[in-house]
XYZ file of C-alpha atoms in Angstrom:
739
model
C 38.532 3.447 21.849
C 39.686 4.618 25.299
C 38.011 4.251 28.710
C 36.352 7.647 28.450
C 34.759 6.818 25.106
C 33.671 3.430 26.449
C 31.983 5.017 29.488
C 30.326 7.553 27.238
C 29.012 4.773 25.035
C 27.522 2.978 28.035
C 25.789 6.173 29.105
C 24.351 6.545 25.612
C 23.055 2.977 25.734
C 21.323 3.630 29.044
C 19.651 6.679 27.529
C 18.443 4.654 24.562
C 17.177 1.960 26.946
C 15.136 4.523 28.863
C 13.673 5.883 25.621
C 12.764 2.418 24.335
C 11.005 1.162 27.484
C 7.973 3.507 27.398
C 7.630 2.924 23.653
C 7.494 -0.834 24.214
C 4.782 -0.321 26.826
C 2.812 1.798 24.369
C 3.320 -0.846 21.673
C 1.944 -3.571 23.940
C -1.131 -1.451 24.610
C -1.617 -0.832 20.897
C -1.265 -4.538 20.107
C -3.883 -5.388 22.716
C -6.226 -2.752 21.278
C -5.646 -4.091 17.744
C -6.481 -7.617 18.934
C -9.769 -6.366 20.421
C -10.663 -4.532 17.209
C -9.823 -7.575 15.075
C -12.082 -9.713 17.285
C -14.922 -7.205 16.836
C -14.252 -7.126 13.100
C -14.414 -10.929 12.789
C -17.641 -11.008 14.805
C -19.147 -8.342 12.547
C -18.046 -10.253 9.423
C -19.853 -13.337 10.710
C -22.997 -11.290 11.399
C -22.990 -9.653 7.951
C -22.239 -12.998 6.295
C -25.591 -14.319 7.535
C -27.407 -11.844 5.262
C -28.904 -13.753 2.316
C -27.488 -11.343 -0.286
C -24.047 -11.054 1.312
C -21.031 -11.279 -1.003
C -17.597 -12.315 0.278
C -15.719 -9.901 -1.975
C -17.692 -6.854 -0.776
C -17.264 -7.804 2.867
C -13.531 -8.429 2.299
C -13.028 -4.982 0.755
C -14.876 -3.248 3.574
C -13.017 -5.203 6.268
C -9.576 -4.907 4.708
C -9.046 -8.691 4.599
C -8.875 -11.289 1.831
C -11.823 -13.183 0.364
C -10.316 -16.393 1.729
C -10.325 -14.911 5.254
C -14.015 -14.051 4.903
C -14.923 -17.509 3.597
C -12.997 -19.067 6.500
C -15.234 -17.131 8.935
C -18.425 -17.629 6.903
C -18.119 -20.899 4.905
C -21.583 -20.415 3.404
C -20.185 -17.544 1.302
C -17.988 -19.964 -0.646
C -19.228 -21.587 -3.883
C -21.789 -24.308 -3.228
C -22.145 -27.172 -5.678
C -21.126 -25.237 -8.772
C -21.396 -27.005 -12.126
C -18.273 -28.642 -13.466
C -16.363 -27.004 -16.304
C -15.254 -29.513 -18.961
C -11.586 -30.320 -18.512
C -11.037 -30.841 -22.225
C -12.673 -27.580 -23.310
C -11.040 -25.534 -26.034
C -8.302 -23.212 -24.847
C -10.291 -20.179 -25.940
C -13.614 -21.289 -24.507
C -14.828 -19.451 -21.430
C -16.787 -20.852 -18.520
C -20.552 -20.585 -18.574
C -21.105 -20.080 -14.882
C -21.172 -16.670 -13.213
C -17.530 -15.975 -12.353
C -18.390 -12.946 -10.243
C -18.795 -15.337 -7.322
C -15.889 -15.535 -4.867
C -13.287 -18.122 -5.771
C -13.066 -21.477 -4.022
C -10.713 -21.211 -1.084
C -7.389 -22.918 -1.662
C -7.006 -25.967 0.548
C -3.900 -26.924 2.548
C -1.868 -29.753 1.079
C -3.099 -33.116 2.323
C -0.971 -36.192 2.794
C -2.447 -38.159 -0.078
C -1.294 -41.107 -2.098
C 1.133 -40.135 -4.840
C 2.295 -41.817 -8.046
C 6.080 -42.282 -8.433
C 7.530 -40.457 -11.424
C 9.254 -42.623 -14.045
C 13.010 -42.983 -14.429
C 14.095 -40.167 -16.759
C 17.757 -41.070 -16.967
C 19.164 -41.623 -20.500
C 18.382 -45.323 -20.815
C 14.695 -44.686 -20.082
C 14.196 -41.614 -22.223
C 12.098 -41.862 -25.396
C 13.674 -40.840 -28.669
C 10.713 -38.638 -29.555
C 7.979 -37.011 -27.447
C 4.599 -38.326 -28.542
C 2.022 -37.019 -26.052
C -0.386 -34.642 -27.758
C 0.464 -31.725 -25.468
C 4.126 -31.656 -26.549
C 5.133 -30.571 -30.017
C 8.869 -30.066 -29.490
C 11.618 -30.986 -27.034
C 13.349 -28.320 -24.958
C 17.103 -28.374 -25.720
C 17.715 -27.366 -22.094
C 16.193 -30.708 -21.044
C 18.503 -32.922 -23.105
C 19.721 -36.075 -21.412
C 22.212 -35.446 -18.639
C 25.276 -37.656 -18.424
C 24.830 -39.829 -15.324
C 28.018 -41.442 -13.969
C 27.716 -45.233 -13.903
C 28.555 -45.346 -10.208
C 25.598 -43.159 -9.248
C 22.667 -44.663 -11.137
C 21.254 -46.699 -8.262
C 17.616 -45.882 -7.557
C 16.411 -44.431 -4.294
C 15.031 -47.048 -1.926
C 11.290 -47.483 -2.092
C 10.866 -46.749 1.622
C 13.598 -44.244 2.515
C 14.203 -42.946 6.009
C 12.334 -39.689 6.587
C 14.296 -36.785 8.053
C 12.190 -34.198 9.878
C 13.566 -30.632 9.927
C 14.051 -28.904 13.285
C 10.984 -27.150 14.690
C 12.463 -23.736 13.943
C 12.613 -24.651 10.251
C 9.054 -25.938 9.913
C 7.802 -24.514 6.635
C 4.494 -22.910 5.789
C 1.795 -24.916 4.024
C 1.261 -24.328 0.319
C -2.253 -24.399 -1.144
C -3.525 -27.232 -3.299
C -6.357 -27.668 -5.774
C -9.652 -28.685 -4.114
C -10.845 -32.187 -4.799
C -13.795 -33.023 -7.013
C -15.994 -30.508 -8.814
C -14.765 -27.578 -6.726
C -11.283 -28.073 -8.152
C -12.508 -28.882 -11.655
C -14.196 -25.461 -11.786
C -10.769 -23.836 -11.739
C -9.923 -25.116 -15.214
C -11.377 -22.571 -17.605
C -10.400 -19.368 -19.354
C -11.666 -16.026 -18.142
C -14.680 -14.924 -20.125
C -13.958 -12.299 -22.817
C -10.353 -11.881 -21.704
C -7.418 -12.724 -23.970
C -4.075 -11.209 -24.954
C -4.569 -9.573 -28.339
C -2.349 -7.432 -30.518
C -3.071 -3.730 -29.881
C -4.479 -1.615 -32.705
C -2.850 1.619 -31.575
C 0.663 2.983 -31.146
C 1.873 4.316 -27.811
C 2.421 8.055 -27.492
C 6.087 9.009 -27.253
C 6.957 11.094 -24.186
C 9.663 13.746 -24.125
C 12.442 12.773 -21.697
C 15.013 14.749 -19.743
C 17.912 13.480 -17.623
C 18.918 15.253 -14.422
C 21.845 14.820 -12.044
C 20.614 16.366 -8.792
C 24.142 16.475 -7.308
C 25.589 18.652 -10.097
C 22.353 20.220 -11.380
C 23.133 19.199 -14.978
C 19.992 18.724 -17.097
C 20.108 17.165 -20.580
C 17.244 16.816 -23.043
C 16.807 16.884 -26.803
C 17.041 20.673 -26.793
C 20.402 20.964 -25.047
C 22.305 20.902 -21.777
C 22.099 23.376 -18.881
C 23.202 23.556 -15.265
C 20.372 24.313 -12.844
C 20.303 25.683 -9.323
C 18.189 23.058 -7.562
C 18.555 24.270 -3.977
C 17.713 21.231 -1.825
C 16.359 19.312 -4.854
C 12.819 19.158 -3.510
C 10.005 18.299 -5.910
C 9.007 21.976 -6.069
C 12.561 23.096 -6.817
C 13.061 20.469 -9.516
C 9.762 21.205 -11.291
C 10.363 24.970 -11.134
C 13.963 24.793 -12.352
C 13.410 22.220 -15.107
C 10.385 23.914 -16.675
C 12.064 27.286 -16.568
C 14.301 26.001 -19.394
C 12.689 22.858 -20.827
C 9.443 22.769 -22.854
C 6.245 21.210 -21.527
C 6.658 18.400 -24.072
C 9.184 16.926 -21.614
C 6.967 14.582 -19.609
C 9.540 12.335 -17.931
C 12.451 13.506 -15.818
C 14.900 10.694 -15.078
C 17.156 11.227 -12.064
C 20.590 9.861 -12.995
C 22.348 10.598 -9.688
C 21.627 12.168 -6.313
C 18.580 10.197 -5.090
C 16.893 13.332 -3.704
C 14.108 11.218 -2.166
C 16.610 9.919 0.415
C 17.643 13.331 1.767
C 15.724 12.927 5.031
C 16.410 9.219 5.489
C 18.240 9.805 8.783
C 14.979 11.060 10.297
C 13.037 7.926 9.411
C 13.203 4.296 10.450
C 12.366 3.159 6.902
C 13.476 4.487 3.521
C 9.895 4.370 2.252
C 8.917 7.033 4.810
C 11.658 9.350 3.549
C 10.539 8.724 -0.050
C 6.905 9.445 0.853
C 7.887 12.694 2.577
C 9.799 13.838 -0.515
C 7.007 12.901 -2.935
C 4.411 14.693 -0.806
C 6.409 17.866 -0.278
C 5.010 21.313 -1.146
C 4.400 22.007 -4.846
C 4.698 25.138 -6.965
C 1.505 27.067 -7.567
C -0.759 25.374 -10.085
C 0.740 21.908 -9.646
C -0.979 18.910 -8.068
C -0.652 15.142 -7.881
C -1.754 13.576 -11.156
C -5.309 12.287 -10.975
C -6.225 11.425 -14.567
C -5.580 8.160 -16.339
C -4.831 7.435 -19.956
C -4.252 4.340 -22.029
C -0.624 4.085 -20.884
C -0.589 6.460 -17.918
C -1.110 5.768 -14.237
C -2.211 8.290 -11.655
C -0.643 8.981 -8.280
C 2.775 8.168 -6.868
C 4.577 4.862 -6.524
C 6.322 4.856 -3.138
C 9.312 2.578 -3.753
C 12.290 2.740 -1.429
C 14.900 3.030 -4.189
C 13.145 3.632 -7.507
C 10.046 5.710 -6.729
C 7.788 7.281 -9.328
C 6.211 10.673 -8.738
C 3.412 11.917 -10.999
C 2.167 15.500 -11.105
C 0.126 17.679 -13.393
C -0.445 21.354 -14.091
C -3.558 21.770 -16.181
C -3.046 19.567 -19.245
C 0.668 19.192 -18.555
C 1.695 15.826 -17.076
C 5.103 15.036 -15.595
C 6.805 12.028 -14.047
C 9.998 12.035 -12.001
C 11.613 8.587 -12.047
C 14.921 6.920 -11.232
C 17.059 5.692 -14.108
C 17.934 2.846 -11.732
C 14.770 1.120 -12.976
C 16.642 0.490 -16.227
C 20.291 0.042 -15.222
C 22.967 1.140 -12.782
C 24.418 4.262 -14.466
C 27.809 3.603 -12.818
C 28.611 7.292 -12.535
C 27.681 8.143 -16.145
C 26.771 11.782 -16.716
C 23.272 12.729 -17.943
C 24.471 13.141 -21.553
C 25.786 9.559 -21.613
C 22.597 8.237 -20.022
C 20.518 10.030 -22.666
C 22.774 8.562 -25.367
C 22.087 5.105 -23.885
C 18.339 5.580 -24.347
C 18.906 6.750 -27.926
C 21.037 3.664 -28.656
C 18.394 1.486 -26.990
C 15.661 2.846 -29.268
C 17.839 2.415 -32.381
C 18.753 -1.175 -31.483
C 15.134 -2.159 -30.808
C 14.057 -0.557 -34.066
C 16.781 -2.456 -35.957
C 15.577 -5.682 -34.274
C 12.224 -5.309 -36.106
C 10.227 -3.717 -33.311
C 8.771 -1.264 -35.809
C 6.375 0.408 -33.351
C 8.899 0.713 -30.525
C 8.236 3.476 -28.018
C 10.384 3.717 -24.893
C 7.918 3.853 -22.030
C 8.471 4.865 -18.420
C 9.823 1.548 -17.144
C 11.413 -1.566 -18.675
C 8.434 -3.675 -17.569
C 5.943 -1.405 -19.377
C 8.196 -1.316 -22.440
C 8.659 -5.091 -22.415
C 4.969 -5.847 -22.232
C 4.130 -3.350 -24.971
C 6.810 -4.765 -27.284
C 5.596 -8.307 -26.627
C 1.985 -7.406 -27.327
C 3.029 -6.324 -30.845
C 4.381 -9.809 -31.582
C 1.010 -11.508 -30.974
C -0.210 -13.183 -34.179
C -2.785 -11.092 -36.025
C -3.045 -12.802 -39.416
C -6.484 -14.342 -39.921
C -6.374 -18.087 -39.515
C -3.087 -18.106 -37.579
C -3.079 -20.081 -34.359
C -3.893 -17.821 -31.398
C -4.825 -14.958 -33.766
C -7.883 -14.523 -31.531
C -5.555 -13.969 -28.587
C -3.894 -16.018 -25.874
C -6.550 -16.893 -23.277
C -6.122 -15.763 -19.672
C -6.570 -18.524 -17.109
C -9.066 -18.451 -14.289
C -8.394 -16.318 -11.225
C -8.069 -19.490 -9.155
C -5.256 -20.939 -11.297
C -3.502 -17.579 -11.395
C -3.777 -17.355 -7.617
C -2.367 -20.872 -7.227
C 0.644 -20.014 -9.376
C 1.149 -16.782 -7.465
C 1.348 -18.766 -4.209
C 3.388 -21.744 -5.451
C 5.802 -20.460 -8.137
C 8.803 -18.568 -6.788
C 11.184 -16.364 -8.736
C 14.987 -16.458 -8.806
C 16.936 -18.601 -6.345
C 18.540 -16.546 -3.573
C 20.426 -18.626 -1.031
C 23.446 -18.124 1.204
C 25.169 -21.383 2.201
C 27.041 -20.446 5.354
C 29.110 -22.371 7.921
C 28.783 -25.046 9.213
C 27.533 -26.316 5.818
C 30.823 -25.000 4.403
C 34.174 -24.475 6.176
C 34.799 -21.277 8.141
C 37.599 -20.491 5.688
C 37.509 -21.449 2.014
C 40.366 -21.683 -0.525
C 38.996 -19.030 -2.874
C 36.065 -16.938 -4.121
C 34.650 -17.192 -7.657
C 31.520 -15.576 -9.107
C 29.992 -16.808 -12.375
C 26.849 -15.239 -13.823
C 24.583 -16.396 -16.657
C 24.362 -13.497 -19.121
C 20.923 -12.634 -20.564
C 19.817 -15.940 -19.076
C 16.034 -15.676 -19.367
C 16.265 -15.453 -23.165
C 17.405 -19.088 -23.165
C 14.184 -20.230 -21.492
C 11.515 -18.491 -23.586
C 11.526 -20.749 -26.641
C 8.552 -22.835 -25.406
C 5.770 -22.006 -22.937
C 2.434 -23.425 -21.909
C -0.570 -21.997 -23.748
C -4.305 -22.333 -23.329
C -6.176 -23.891 -20.428
C -4.107 -26.552 -18.638
C -5.189 -30.118 -18.044
C -5.344 -31.315 -14.464
C -3.135 -34.361 -13.905
C -4.084 -35.938 -10.598
C -2.085 -38.761 -9.022
C -4.673 -41.239 -10.297
C -4.600 -39.843 -13.822
C -0.786 -39.839 -13.834
C -0.797 -43.486 -12.671
C -3.134 -44.404 -15.544
C -0.708 -43.022 -18.149
C 1.802 -45.191 -19.933
C 5.442 -44.645 -18.967
C 6.014 -42.861 -22.275
C 3.100 -40.495 -21.601
C 4.346 -39.876 -18.065
C 7.824 -39.096 -19.346
C 6.597 -36.687 -21.979
C 4.282 -34.966 -19.521
C 7.340 -34.230 -17.383
C 9.097 -32.729 -20.423
C 6.137 -30.497 -21.304
C 5.319 -27.057 -19.832
C 3.910 -28.051 -16.465
C 3.645 -27.292 -12.745
C 3.538 -30.157 -10.232
C 2.556 -30.789 -6.656
C 5.039 -33.444 -5.525
C 6.241 -35.396 -2.535
C 10.038 -35.441 -2.628
C 12.505 -37.764 -0.926
C 16.203 -36.906 -1.005
C 18.681 -39.828 -1.379
C 20.134 -40.909 1.964
C 23.738 -40.230 0.967
C 23.100 -36.870 -0.753
C 25.894 -34.363 0.054
C 25.332 -31.510 -2.415
C 23.005 -28.493 -2.658
C 19.216 -28.751 -2.621
C 17.434 -29.133 -5.964
C 13.782 -28.210 -5.404
C 12.250 -25.171 -3.695
C 10.166 -25.687 -0.574
C 8.174 -23.085 1.358
C 10.057 -21.453 4.217
C 8.516 -19.370 7.007
C 7.435 -16.037 5.580
C 4.911 -14.855 3.035
C 6.982 -15.467 -0.113
C 10.118 -17.163 1.252
C 11.608 -20.342 -0.216
C 14.465 -22.598 0.782
C 16.071 -25.665 -0.761
C 16.147 -28.803 1.444
C 19.349 -30.811 1.065
C 19.420 -33.247 4.024
C 19.823 -36.870 2.917
C 16.699 -38.951 3.583
C 14.433 -35.955 4.128
C 10.900 -36.029 2.702
C 8.870 -32.899 1.981
C 5.888 -31.798 -0.103
C 6.002 -28.812 -2.444
C 5.084 -27.410 -5.863
C 7.724 -27.144 -8.595
C 7.920 -26.417 -12.304
C 8.394 -29.212 -14.810
C 11.993 -28.184 -15.568
C 13.045 -28.581 -11.932
C 11.180 -31.855 -11.395
C 12.817 -33.137 -14.564
C 16.256 -32.090 -13.322
C 15.727 -33.691 -9.896
C 14.845 -37.008 -11.547
C 17.923 -37.136 -13.791
C 20.541 -34.935 -12.183
C 24.184 -35.965 -12.795
C 24.774 -37.181 -9.214
C 21.848 -39.339 -8.034
C 18.137 -39.280 -8.917
C 15.706 -37.988 -6.312
C 12.473 -39.850 -5.579
C 9.459 -37.869 -6.830
C 5.811 -38.774 -6.261
C 3.214 -36.902 -8.309
C 0.273 -35.677 -6.199
C -1.345 -33.234 -8.640
C -0.333 -31.070 -11.541
C -1.084 -28.647 -14.346
C -0.110 -29.648 -17.900
C -0.259 -27.156 -20.777
C -0.082 -27.445 -24.533
C 3.380 -26.415 -25.711
C 3.603 -23.203 -27.727
C 6.034 -20.358 -28.382
C 4.251 -17.110 -27.383
C 7.496 -15.510 -26.135
C 9.908 -16.798 -28.772
C 9.650 -14.016 -31.357
C 9.765 -11.320 -28.662
C 12.829 -12.735 -26.905
C 14.598 -13.464 -30.205
C 14.240 -9.821 -31.274
C 15.415 -8.631 -27.853
C 18.371 -10.984 -28.128
C 19.360 -9.413 -31.453
C 19.200 -5.941 -29.901
C 21.255 -7.117 -26.902
C 23.930 -8.708 -29.086
C 24.226 -5.681 -31.376
C 24.640 -3.326 -28.402
C 27.243 -5.578 -26.763
C 29.192 -5.690 -30.015
C 29.032 -1.888 -30.331
C 30.212 -1.516 -26.730
C 33.302 -3.567 -27.613
C 34.132 -2.012 -30.983
C 33.012 1.638 -30.873
C 35.854 4.133 -31.057
C 34.222 6.787 -28.873
C 34.448 6.083 -25.130
C 31.165 7.828 -24.316
C 29.314 5.829 -26.974
C 30.925 2.612 -25.772
C 29.589 3.284 -22.294
C 26.187 4.290 -23.694
C 25.926 1.038 -25.674
C 26.959 -0.985 -22.629
C 24.249 0.686 -20.533
C 21.715 0.213 -23.347
C 22.485 -3.527 -23.494
C 21.676 -3.724 -19.774
C 18.434 -1.890 -20.455
C 17.504 -4.622 -22.967
C 18.196 -7.192 -20.242
C 15.859 -5.264 -17.921
C 13.152 -5.205 -20.602
C 13.312 -9.003 -20.852
C 13.683 -9.619 -17.111
C 10.942 -7.269 -15.922
C 8.788 -7.892 -18.968
C 8.574 -11.555 -17.969
C 7.797 -10.432 -14.431
C 4.753 -8.481 -15.626
C 3.200 -11.709 -16.921
C 3.152 -13.011 -13.341
C 0.513 -10.365 -12.576
C 0.838 -10.311 -8.828
C -2.146 -9.010 -6.881
C -2.384 -5.264 -7.425
C -0.879 -3.257 -4.581
C -1.922 0.376 -4.885
C -0.316 3.091 -2.797
C -1.393 6.593 -1.951
C -1.026 9.444 0.493
C -3.383 11.751 2.368
C -2.733 15.021 4.120
C -3.056 15.111 7.887
C -5.920 17.053 9.415
C -5.489 20.629 10.658
C -4.683 19.404 14.161
C -2.618 16.477 12.961
C -5.507 14.010 12.911
C -5.065 10.908 10.757
C -7.567 11.045 7.868
C -9.901 8.194 6.981
C -8.158 5.709 4.693
C -9.825 4.161 1.625
C -11.739 0.921 2.210
C -9.388 -2.002 2.641
C -6.254 0.166 2.934
C -3.672 -0.096 5.680
C -1.415 2.612 7.048
C 2.229 2.220 5.952
C 3.862 5.476 7.046
C 3.317 8.870 8.604
C 5.214 12.164 8.366
C 4.590 15.609 9.815
C 2.179 16.412 6.994
C 0.979 13.206 5.332
C 0.135 9.551 5.852
C 0.833 6.879 3.247
C -1.252 3.767 2.680
C -1.365 0.670 0.529
C -4.177 -1.623 -0.505
C -4.205 -5.128 -1.938
C -6.836 -5.050 -4.679
C -6.455 -8.673 -5.708
C -6.092 -9.849 -9.287
C -7.214 -7.444 -11.979
C -8.876 -8.461 -15.240
C -5.615 -7.959 -17.066
C -5.520 -9.222 -20.632
C -1.761 -9.770 -20.328
C -1.884 -11.894 -17.153
C 0.066 -15.091 -17.890
C 1.745 -16.307 -14.692
C 2.202 -19.699 -16.349
C 4.811 -18.132 -18.654
C 6.708 -16.365 -15.884
C 6.608 -19.477 -13.690
C 7.962 -21.625 -16.528
C 10.879 -19.285 -17.227
C 11.749 -18.965 -13.533
C 11.648 -22.742 -13.043
C 13.884 -23.376 -16.060
C 16.342 -20.697 -14.907
C 16.553 -22.210 -11.414
C 17.165 -25.649 -12.948
C 19.910 -24.191 -15.158
C 21.731 -22.941 -12.057
C 22.217 -26.611 -11.243
C 22.971 -28.104 -14.662
C 22.688 -26.734 -18.190
C 24.201 -27.206 -21.628
C 26.490 -24.372 -22.710
C 27.143 -23.063 -26.217
C 30.648 -24.629 -26.138
C 31.397 -28.179 -27.329
C 33.433 -30.890 -25.661
C 36.354 -31.488 -28.083
C 36.374 -35.202 -27.261
C 32.676 -35.954 -27.802
C 31.352 -32.990 -29.764
C 28.500 -32.667 -27.267
C 27.666 -29.414 -25.452
C 29.690 -28.907 -22.303
C 27.746 -28.873 -19.044
C 27.880 -26.178 -16.379
C 26.102 -25.439 -13.115
C 26.356 -26.004 -9.383
C 26.069 -29.802 -9.658
C 29.221 -29.788 -11.780
C 31.181 -28.254 -8.895
C 32.630 -30.225 -5.951
C 30.264 -30.932 -3.075
C 30.637 -28.338 -0.344
C 32.121 -25.697 -2.642
C 28.958 -23.706 -3.445
C 28.673 -20.640 -1.187
C 25.653 -18.791 -2.583
C 23.093 -18.413 -5.366
C 21.774 -15.059 -6.568
C 19.150 -15.431 -9.346
C 21.482 -16.183 -12.293
C 24.799 -16.283 -10.431
C 26.740 -18.959 -8.540
C 29.394 -18.177 -5.927
C 31.855 -20.966 -5.190
C 35.168 -21.656 -3.475
C 36.294 -23.936 -6.349
C 38.032 -22.586 -9.488
C 35.597 -22.360 -12.398
C 36.824 -23.039 -15.925
C 33.575 -23.133 -17.877
C 34.159 -21.617 -21.333
C 32.154 -18.494 -22.149
C 30.752 -18.397 -25.679
C 28.896 -15.096 -25.405
C 25.491 -16.716 -25.940
C 22.452 -16.145 -23.683
C 22.661 -18.404 -20.649
C 26.436 -18.962 -20.783
C 28.304 -18.516 -17.514
C 30.626 -15.485 -17.409
C 33.311 -15.130 -14.742
C 32.600 -11.838 -12.930
C 34.683 -12.110 -9.762
C 37.760 -14.018 -8.627
C 40.020 -14.176 -5.572
C 42.210 -17.267 -5.855
C 43.376 -17.211 -2.249
C 41.949 -18.184 1.127
C 38.890 -16.247 2.289
C 36.497 -16.359 5.239
C 33.205 -17.917 4.174
C 30.398 -15.310 4.351
C 28.041 -15.848 7.266
C 25.648 -12.984 6.535
C 24.347 -10.970 3.589
C 26.581 -8.029 4.524
C 29.660 -10.269 4.464
C 28.497 -11.782 1.169
C 28.144 -8.409 -0.577
C 31.512 -7.302 0.798
C 33.218 -10.348 -0.738
C 31.231 -9.915 -3.958
C 32.599 -6.371 -4.363
C 36.152 -7.455 -3.523
C 35.994 -10.350 -5.988
C 34.858 -8.124 -8.832
C 37.538 -5.533 -8.056
C 40.197 -8.242 -7.924
C 39.187 -9.659 -11.321
C 39.081 -6.187 -12.864
C 42.560 -5.426 -11.538
C 43.905 -8.570 -13.228
C 43.118 -7.068 -16.602
C 44.826 -3.733 -15.932
């Protein structure tokens, strides 16, 4: 850069400054106006709440706020003295009270007396679990080898470390005390996961590369002139050659929905503009719904779904990125991958397999066909769905995969190397046992009344605990348990020696914290959910595992390069089916999106009740609305939470499929088996470290596979951009070693 370019850059900055200033003034005015309107809204809510027939849910929908917000303004709209539901009721019994009432508001965690968890290290472990809620022992929770020098217990009154003010975390909800909390423990009336008695309709699929115009479907391959690849141009060109039986068009390359991204501050706005572009005559946005069809568009920044119809003809345009990264594969190879996927699932005994629009839909449908149906079999009447309150608690307190960047000064500015290890098909290792039925509530008092053996076995069972945690004073490794960070769904992992914090965590993680291979953490039980142990996901994940292994083997041995690539992509699609299928059990609150055309003079149209504006283009506005928890028969957040907790624990320490030649026991792997200060990042199932990793890879689900390596000095990443740059370099370096 020379002086002239520098001066020009300064002039450009001054121009941007002058453009930003009036916008900031306008923003301040808008924020003040919004504050006034919110004050009027809250006042009106309070007035309407005084009406004797007022309902919190109806007011919440009309006001565009949550039921909890309404109850906070009008406490009388919350449940008052409801009858207690029996804690020991059958798992398939439903509550007798009217569950149309608004749920009890979740209460902030209170500093209450806790009961210390027992010592779970090898000498204290029972030889057999005997509590009635546990029928088996999880092999992932086998005794960890604890070095003799590190078995000292944490002091009974450790020094408390308070985090800096900027790191103060948000408060998690807790279960209300007394009868209000007891009412949460029931199954939803007339709602259970049952095996379907119908087969899904197969949809014709086509695969389109919008950069080359190549279209592939069962009937052949053609090259289309797509113009600018607008929705209208794609629909016109595709159905000029393909039959109407093609109902899904997968985009394999080109991402046409990002064409106008430079004109928008957010990718979602560019996607919305593309989805809402002009349509050919006779076409409109899909408005009907079927058993396995959804209406309207899904405005996702990278993998959107557009749905249109022309008379009785229905069409979706989707991204193949929902299933896997095609890695430059042409449409013919991508289609071959879907064919291989179907064949592998069929061979794995999914007799009614139908490839649906997304891996999550496919995963849930395949699982539903493994539900017991034989008369007299346990759960043949269906797996009960827990109360909305328990589902809401799990939604707020059970995070997903661990994502953490450990940057300087926690690690040196420069590190001696870069190594990436990833657990392959990891979730399949954690689906062998899950909690079923209505959980028991284990309060601190009830936990204290248990024998040590009962306490121990409760911590080995499918469970979710509210705990007060104290980290050993001399701890110098990574954090073990998630704690709420600022932000709606953010989590971090406290690691400072002597620090005390309160959180919720799954049984697998609490178990690991108590008997980790370095030094046990002090855990006090405040409250908890304890389920009966069952295996609702075992058959499903076992069959998916067979499909995954057969496709991986074919990818290694097939003589045709295109088929090898197709099988490799298909194996990743099986992983997506498992990964996103488990995610569907979490049943987050339904977020619906939509779009409306601007008025003739550009006026913003009225949005649906409870919706908020998310974007605006020259022709349309987009909106989204939180519709809360649906009465979904497949809502089982307890299963998703259990898998996620076990997977996070396995990032720290897990048994591999390889044996130690000296002892014959499974070798251990995970972050806690790396030197302190060497871990640089976690990404769901992957660990990034500066220390050489020599864990053997046996090819089994959950084993760690080396995916990137640079065995020379590197700068430690200080931001996500720097992390992803090193990730790409590490993978390229490892690949080049094999050339």
